[in-house]
Coordinates of C-alpha atoms in Angstrom, one line a residue:
X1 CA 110.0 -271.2 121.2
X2 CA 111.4 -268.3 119.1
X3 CA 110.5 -264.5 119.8
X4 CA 107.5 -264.5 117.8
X5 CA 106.1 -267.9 118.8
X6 CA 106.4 -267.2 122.3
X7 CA 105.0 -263.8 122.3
X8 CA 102.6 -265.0 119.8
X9 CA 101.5 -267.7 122.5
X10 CA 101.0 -265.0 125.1
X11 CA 98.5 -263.1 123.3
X12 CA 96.7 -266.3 122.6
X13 CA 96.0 -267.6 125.9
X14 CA 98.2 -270.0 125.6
X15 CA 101.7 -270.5 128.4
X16 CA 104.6 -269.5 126.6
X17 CA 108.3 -271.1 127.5
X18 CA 108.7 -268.3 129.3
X19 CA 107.2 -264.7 129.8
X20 CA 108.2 -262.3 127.1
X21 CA 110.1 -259.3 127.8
X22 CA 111.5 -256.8 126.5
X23 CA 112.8 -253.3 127.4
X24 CA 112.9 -249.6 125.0
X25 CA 114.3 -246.3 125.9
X26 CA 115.0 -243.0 123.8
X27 CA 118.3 -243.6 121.7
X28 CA 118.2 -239.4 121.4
X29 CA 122.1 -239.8 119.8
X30 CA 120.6 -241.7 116.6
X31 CA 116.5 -240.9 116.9
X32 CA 117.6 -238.3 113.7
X33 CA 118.7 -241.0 111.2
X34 CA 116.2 -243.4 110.4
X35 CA 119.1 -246.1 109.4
X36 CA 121.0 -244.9 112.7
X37 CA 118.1 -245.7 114.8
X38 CA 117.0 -249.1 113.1
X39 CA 120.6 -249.9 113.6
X40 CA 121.0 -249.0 117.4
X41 CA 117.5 -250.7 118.3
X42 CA 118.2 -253.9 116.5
X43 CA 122.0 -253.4 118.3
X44 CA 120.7 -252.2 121.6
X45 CA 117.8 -255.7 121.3
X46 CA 120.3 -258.1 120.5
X47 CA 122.7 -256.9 123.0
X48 CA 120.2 -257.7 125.8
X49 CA 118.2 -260.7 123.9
X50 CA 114.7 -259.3 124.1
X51 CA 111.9 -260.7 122.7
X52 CA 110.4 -257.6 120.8
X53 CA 111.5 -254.2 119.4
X54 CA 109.2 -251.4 120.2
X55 CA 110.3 -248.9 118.0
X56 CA 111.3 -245.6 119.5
X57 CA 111.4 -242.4 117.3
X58 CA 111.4 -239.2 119.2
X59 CA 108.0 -238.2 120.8
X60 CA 107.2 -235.3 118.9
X61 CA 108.0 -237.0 115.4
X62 CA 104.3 -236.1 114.4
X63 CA 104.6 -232.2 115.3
X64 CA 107.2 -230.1 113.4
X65 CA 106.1 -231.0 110.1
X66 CA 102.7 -228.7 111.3
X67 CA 105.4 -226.3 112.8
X68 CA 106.2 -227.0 116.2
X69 CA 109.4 -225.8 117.4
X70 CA 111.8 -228.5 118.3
X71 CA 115.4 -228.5 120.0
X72 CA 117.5 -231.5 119.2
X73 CA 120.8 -232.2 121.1
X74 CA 121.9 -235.7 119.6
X75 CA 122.7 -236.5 122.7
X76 CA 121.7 -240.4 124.6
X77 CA 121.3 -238.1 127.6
X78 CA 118.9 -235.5 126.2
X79 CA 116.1 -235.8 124.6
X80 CA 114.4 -233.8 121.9
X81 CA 112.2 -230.9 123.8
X82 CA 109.0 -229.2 122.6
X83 CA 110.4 -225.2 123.3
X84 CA 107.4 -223.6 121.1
X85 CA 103.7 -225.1 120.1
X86 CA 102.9 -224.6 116.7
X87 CA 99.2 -223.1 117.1
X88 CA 99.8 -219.9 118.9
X89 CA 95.9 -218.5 118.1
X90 CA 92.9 -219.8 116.6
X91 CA 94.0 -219.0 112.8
X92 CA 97.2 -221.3 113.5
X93 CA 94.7 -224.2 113.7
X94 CA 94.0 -223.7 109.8
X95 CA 97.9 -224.7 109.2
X96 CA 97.0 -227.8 110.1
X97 CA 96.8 -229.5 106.9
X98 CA 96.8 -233.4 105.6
X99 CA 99.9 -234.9 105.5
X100 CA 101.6 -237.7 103.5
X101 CA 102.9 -240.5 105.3
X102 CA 106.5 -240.1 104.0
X103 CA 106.7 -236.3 104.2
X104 CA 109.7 -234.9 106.8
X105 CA 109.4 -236.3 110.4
X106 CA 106.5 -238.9 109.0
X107 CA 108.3 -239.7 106.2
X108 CA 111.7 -240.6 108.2
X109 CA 109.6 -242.5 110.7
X110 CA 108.7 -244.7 108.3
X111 CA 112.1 -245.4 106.8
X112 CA 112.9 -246.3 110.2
X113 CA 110.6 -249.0 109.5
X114 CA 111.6 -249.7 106.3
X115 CA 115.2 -250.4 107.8
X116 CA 114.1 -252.5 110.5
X117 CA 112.4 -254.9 108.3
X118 CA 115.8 -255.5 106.6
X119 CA 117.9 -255.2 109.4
X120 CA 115.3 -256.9 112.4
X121 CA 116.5 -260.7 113.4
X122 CA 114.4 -263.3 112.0
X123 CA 111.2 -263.9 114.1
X124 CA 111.6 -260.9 116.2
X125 CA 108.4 -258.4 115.9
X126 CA 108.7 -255.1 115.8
X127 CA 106.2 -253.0 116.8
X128 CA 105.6 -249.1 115.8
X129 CA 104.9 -246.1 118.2
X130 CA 101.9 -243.8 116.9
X131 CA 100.1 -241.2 119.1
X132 CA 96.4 -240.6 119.4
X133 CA 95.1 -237.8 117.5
X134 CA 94.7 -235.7 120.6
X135 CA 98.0 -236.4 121.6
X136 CA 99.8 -234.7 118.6
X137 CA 97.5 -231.9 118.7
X138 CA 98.9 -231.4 122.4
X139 CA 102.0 -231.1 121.2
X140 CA 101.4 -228.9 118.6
X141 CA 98.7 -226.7 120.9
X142 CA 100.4 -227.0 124.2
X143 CA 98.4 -225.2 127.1
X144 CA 95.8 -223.4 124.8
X145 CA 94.3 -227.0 123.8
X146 CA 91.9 -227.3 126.9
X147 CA 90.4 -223.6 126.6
X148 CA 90.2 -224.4 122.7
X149 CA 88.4 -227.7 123.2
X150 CA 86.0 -225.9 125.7
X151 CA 85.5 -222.4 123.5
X152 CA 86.2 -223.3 120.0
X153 CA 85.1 -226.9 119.5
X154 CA 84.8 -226.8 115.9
X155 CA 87.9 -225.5 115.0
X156 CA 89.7 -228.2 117.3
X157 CA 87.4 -230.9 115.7
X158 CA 88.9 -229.8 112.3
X159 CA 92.1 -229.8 113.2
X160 CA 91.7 -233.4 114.9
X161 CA 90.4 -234.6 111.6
X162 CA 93.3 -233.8 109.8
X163 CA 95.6 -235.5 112.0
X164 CA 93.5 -238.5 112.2
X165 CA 93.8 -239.3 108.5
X166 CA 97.3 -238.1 108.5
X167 CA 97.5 -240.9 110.8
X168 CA 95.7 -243.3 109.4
X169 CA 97.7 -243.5 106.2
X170 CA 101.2 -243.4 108.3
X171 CA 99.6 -246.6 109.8
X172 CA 98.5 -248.0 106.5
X173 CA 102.1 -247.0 104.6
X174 CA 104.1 -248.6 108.0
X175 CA 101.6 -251.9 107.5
X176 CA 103.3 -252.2 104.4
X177 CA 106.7 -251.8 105.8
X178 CA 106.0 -254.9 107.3
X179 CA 105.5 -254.0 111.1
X180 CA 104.5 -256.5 113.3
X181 CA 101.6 -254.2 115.1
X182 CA 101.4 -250.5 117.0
X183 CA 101.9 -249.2 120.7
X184 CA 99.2 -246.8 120.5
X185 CA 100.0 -244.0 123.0
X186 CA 97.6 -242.0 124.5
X187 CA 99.2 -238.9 126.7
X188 CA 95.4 -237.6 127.0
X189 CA 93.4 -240.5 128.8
X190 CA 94.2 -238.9 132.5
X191 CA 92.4 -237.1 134.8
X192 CA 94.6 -234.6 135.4
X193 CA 94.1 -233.3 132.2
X194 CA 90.3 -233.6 131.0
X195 CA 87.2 -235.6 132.5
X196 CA 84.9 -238.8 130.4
X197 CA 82.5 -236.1 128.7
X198 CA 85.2 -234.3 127.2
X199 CA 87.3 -237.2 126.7
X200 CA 84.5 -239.1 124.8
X201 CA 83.6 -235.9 122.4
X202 CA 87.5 -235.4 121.7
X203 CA 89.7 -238.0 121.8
X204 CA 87.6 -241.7 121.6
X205 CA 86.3 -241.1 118.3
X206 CA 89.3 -240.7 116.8
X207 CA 91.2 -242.7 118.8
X208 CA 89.0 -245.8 117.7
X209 CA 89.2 -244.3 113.9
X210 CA 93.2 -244.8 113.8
X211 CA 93.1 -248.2 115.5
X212 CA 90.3 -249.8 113.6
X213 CA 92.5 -248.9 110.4
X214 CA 94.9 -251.4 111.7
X215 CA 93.4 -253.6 114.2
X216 CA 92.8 -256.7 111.5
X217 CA 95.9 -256.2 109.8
X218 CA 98.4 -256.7 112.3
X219 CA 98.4 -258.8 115.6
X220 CA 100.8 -257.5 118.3
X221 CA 98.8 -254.2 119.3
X222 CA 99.2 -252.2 122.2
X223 CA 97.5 -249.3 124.0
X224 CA 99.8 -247.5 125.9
X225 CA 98.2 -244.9 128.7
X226 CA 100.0 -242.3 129.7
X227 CA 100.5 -240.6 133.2
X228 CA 98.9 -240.7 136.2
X229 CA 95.1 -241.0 137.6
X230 CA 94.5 -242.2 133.9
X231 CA 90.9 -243.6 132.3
X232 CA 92.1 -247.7 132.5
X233 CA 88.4 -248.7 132.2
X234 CA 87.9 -246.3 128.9
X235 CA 91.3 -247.2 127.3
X236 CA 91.6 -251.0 128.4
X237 CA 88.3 -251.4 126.2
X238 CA 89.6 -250.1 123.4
X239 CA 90.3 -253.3 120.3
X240 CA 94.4 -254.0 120.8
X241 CA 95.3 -257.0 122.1
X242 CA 97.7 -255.6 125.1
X243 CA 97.3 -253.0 127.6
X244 CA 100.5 -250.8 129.0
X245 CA 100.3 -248.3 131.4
X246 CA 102.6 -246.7 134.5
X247 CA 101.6 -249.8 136.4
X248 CA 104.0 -249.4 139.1
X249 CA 102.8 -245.7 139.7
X250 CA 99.3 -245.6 139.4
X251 CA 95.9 -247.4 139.9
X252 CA 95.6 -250.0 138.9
X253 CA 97.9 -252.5 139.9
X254 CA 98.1 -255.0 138.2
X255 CA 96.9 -257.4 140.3
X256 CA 93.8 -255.1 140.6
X257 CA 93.5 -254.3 136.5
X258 CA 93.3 -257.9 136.4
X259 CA 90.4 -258.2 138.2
X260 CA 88.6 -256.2 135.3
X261 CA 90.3 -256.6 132.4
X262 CA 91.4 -260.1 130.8
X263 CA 93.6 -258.9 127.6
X264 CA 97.4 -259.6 128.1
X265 CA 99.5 -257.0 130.3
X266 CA 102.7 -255.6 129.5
X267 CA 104.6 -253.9 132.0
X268 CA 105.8 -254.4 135.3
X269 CA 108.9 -252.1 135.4
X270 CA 108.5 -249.0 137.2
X271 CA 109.6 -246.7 134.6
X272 CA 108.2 -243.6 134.1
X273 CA 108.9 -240.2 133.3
X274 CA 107.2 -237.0 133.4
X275 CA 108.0 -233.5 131.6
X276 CA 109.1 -231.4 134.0
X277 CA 110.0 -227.7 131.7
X278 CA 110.3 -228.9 128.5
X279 CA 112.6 -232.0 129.5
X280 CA 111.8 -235.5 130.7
X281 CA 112.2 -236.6 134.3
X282 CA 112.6 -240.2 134.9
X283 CA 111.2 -242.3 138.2
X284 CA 113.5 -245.1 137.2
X285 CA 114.2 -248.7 139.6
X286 CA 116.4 -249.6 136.7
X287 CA 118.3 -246.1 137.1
X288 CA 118.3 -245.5 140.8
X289 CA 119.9 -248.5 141.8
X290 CA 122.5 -250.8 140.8
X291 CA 121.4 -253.8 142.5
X292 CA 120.1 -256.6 140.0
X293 CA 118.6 -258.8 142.8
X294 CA 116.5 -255.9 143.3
X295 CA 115.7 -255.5 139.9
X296 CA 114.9 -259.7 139.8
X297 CA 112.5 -259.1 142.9
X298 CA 110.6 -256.2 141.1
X299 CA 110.1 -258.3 138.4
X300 CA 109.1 -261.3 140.1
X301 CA 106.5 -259.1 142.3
X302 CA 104.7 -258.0 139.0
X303 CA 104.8 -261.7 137.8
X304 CA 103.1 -262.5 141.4
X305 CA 100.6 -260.0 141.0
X306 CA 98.8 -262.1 138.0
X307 CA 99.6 -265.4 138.5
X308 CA 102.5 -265.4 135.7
X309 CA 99.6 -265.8 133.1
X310 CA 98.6 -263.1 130.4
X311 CA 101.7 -260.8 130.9
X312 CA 104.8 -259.6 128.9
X313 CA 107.5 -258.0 131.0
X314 CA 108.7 -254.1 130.2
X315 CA 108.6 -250.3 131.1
X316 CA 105.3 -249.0 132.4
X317 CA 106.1 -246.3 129.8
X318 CA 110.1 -245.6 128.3
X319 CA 113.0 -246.4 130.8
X320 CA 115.7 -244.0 131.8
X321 CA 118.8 -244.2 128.9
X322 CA 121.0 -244.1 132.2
X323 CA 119.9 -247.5 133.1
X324 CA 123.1 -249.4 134.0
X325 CA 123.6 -252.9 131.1
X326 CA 123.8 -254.9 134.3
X327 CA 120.2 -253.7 134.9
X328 CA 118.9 -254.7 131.3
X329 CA 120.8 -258.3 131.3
X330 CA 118.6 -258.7 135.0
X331 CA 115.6 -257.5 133.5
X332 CA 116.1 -260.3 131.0
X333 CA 117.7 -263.0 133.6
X334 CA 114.3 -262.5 135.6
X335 CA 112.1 -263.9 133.2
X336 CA 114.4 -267.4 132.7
X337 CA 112.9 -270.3 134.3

């Protein structure tokens, strides 16, 4: 089987030759170019022959076009930090205007696409990151977004309209690039942040609004949750074809999200980090050790956990960018039969 066919088989129900895997980190010295970075993610998937590129532009590509304040080091070791929201009071909300899908940090997020459709290997999909509407408007709201949601409802909903159809036709102008689906992240669906009533009034709607713009167009579509104690029953449901979440370092397992949930799994990998400041801290196995039978046994425990059926190997969310290459060739050696 080639890349596609065998990840294609996966998502089918069908036994592949072999499980599909693949790995993506932050490539913060190129994520500024969108050539550079089609370049180093085609580079970085060849070098390691993975199955699938998930596309990796910086997280807050959808925030300083609405005027969050960024710093950017260009540096693999670094990566770009939030240091100021862009809606300081409730009038800052009205900034928040529609957006074309090739305007600044959109725009160049898109060319990345562009690229990668000329550059990508033949039969290798490629996949593009989006965020949920309520995940940008984090970003551009930081702290103040709870209070807002809970006080100023309205002005919130506006705002998250805007964003949503700002969204939509990034979506609708990458579909066109010729991406092979979306990893859908959702930095919202957790406990820690908000509970189901105000989850389902601020996030779901628009959520399901983004992805049913794309969910018949492409076929390789994942949901990724984000963080800890997170809604797996709320976001498993939602209509993409894969489910990825920090399976490694929070409920569910994934012996126990199999139970109740029957799409195909991708994960495995405990990699995961959390913002600590303004900067990402990484609880990495591929990064803390430099052992590749261990790496091989992590693997093969996922694998265990479902039987080997329904399952593509890779990071619960990003992996560490200090993860050794012997580490990455054992993440693919594991999957070999």
């Amino acid at each position: 089987m080639n890349r596609e066919e065998r990840v294609r088989a996966v998502l089918a129900g069908q036994e592949p030759d072999r499980i599909p895997v693949s790995v993506w980190m932050h490539l913060s010295q190129h994520d500024q170019d969108p050539r550079s970075l089609a370049e180093a993610m085609v580079e970085f998937n060849e070098t390691y022959d993975f199955d699938f590129i998930k596309m990796m532009p910086f997280g807050a590509y959808t925030t300083p076009d609405w005027g969050t304040k960024l710093e950017i080091f260009c540096d693999k070791y670094k990566e770009v930090e939030i240091v100021a929201p862009a809606i300081t009071c409730l009038e800052d909300y009205k900034t928040i205007q529609p957006l074309a899908p090739t305007h600044g940090s959109w725009g160049k997020t898109l060319h990345c696409a562009q690229w990668l459709n000329r550059l990508v290997k033949p039969n290798t999909p490629y996949i593009q990151t989006i965020f949920s509407p309520a995940t940008t408007l984090k970003k551009l709201a930081g702290a103040r977004m709870i209070p807002d949601m809970k006080e100023h409802p309205e002005v919130v909903h506006e705002a998250l309209e805007v964003i949503t159809e700002t969204t939509i036709g990034f979506v609708k102008a990458n579909i066109e690039a010729g991406v092979s689906g979306f990893f859908f992240a959702s930095q919202c669906g957790t406990y820690d942040l908000m509970d189901d009533v105000m989850f389902a009034e601020f996030c779901k709607p628009y959520d399901l609004r983004v992805i049913n713009a794309y969910k018949d167009e492409t076929w390789f579509n994942v949901i990724h949750i984000h963080g800890l104690n997170v809604m797996f029953d709320t976001l498993s449901s939602y209509p993409c074809n894969v489910v990825n979440w920090h399976d490694r370092q929070t409920m569910p397992t994934l012996k126990e999200a199999r139970e109740k949930c029957s799409k195909v799994f991708l994960g495995g990998l405990r990699e995961g980090p959390s913002i600590v400041g303004t900067s990402l801290q990484y609880d990495s196995i591929m990064s803390s050790s430099d052992d590749a039978a261990l790496i091989k046994k992590h693997i093969q425990e996922a694998i265990d956990m479902v039987g080997g059926k329904g399952l593509m190997i890779g990071p619960g969310c990003v992996a560490d960018p200090r993860s050794p290459a012997a580490n990455l060739h054992a993440v693919r050696a594991a999957v070999e039969r």
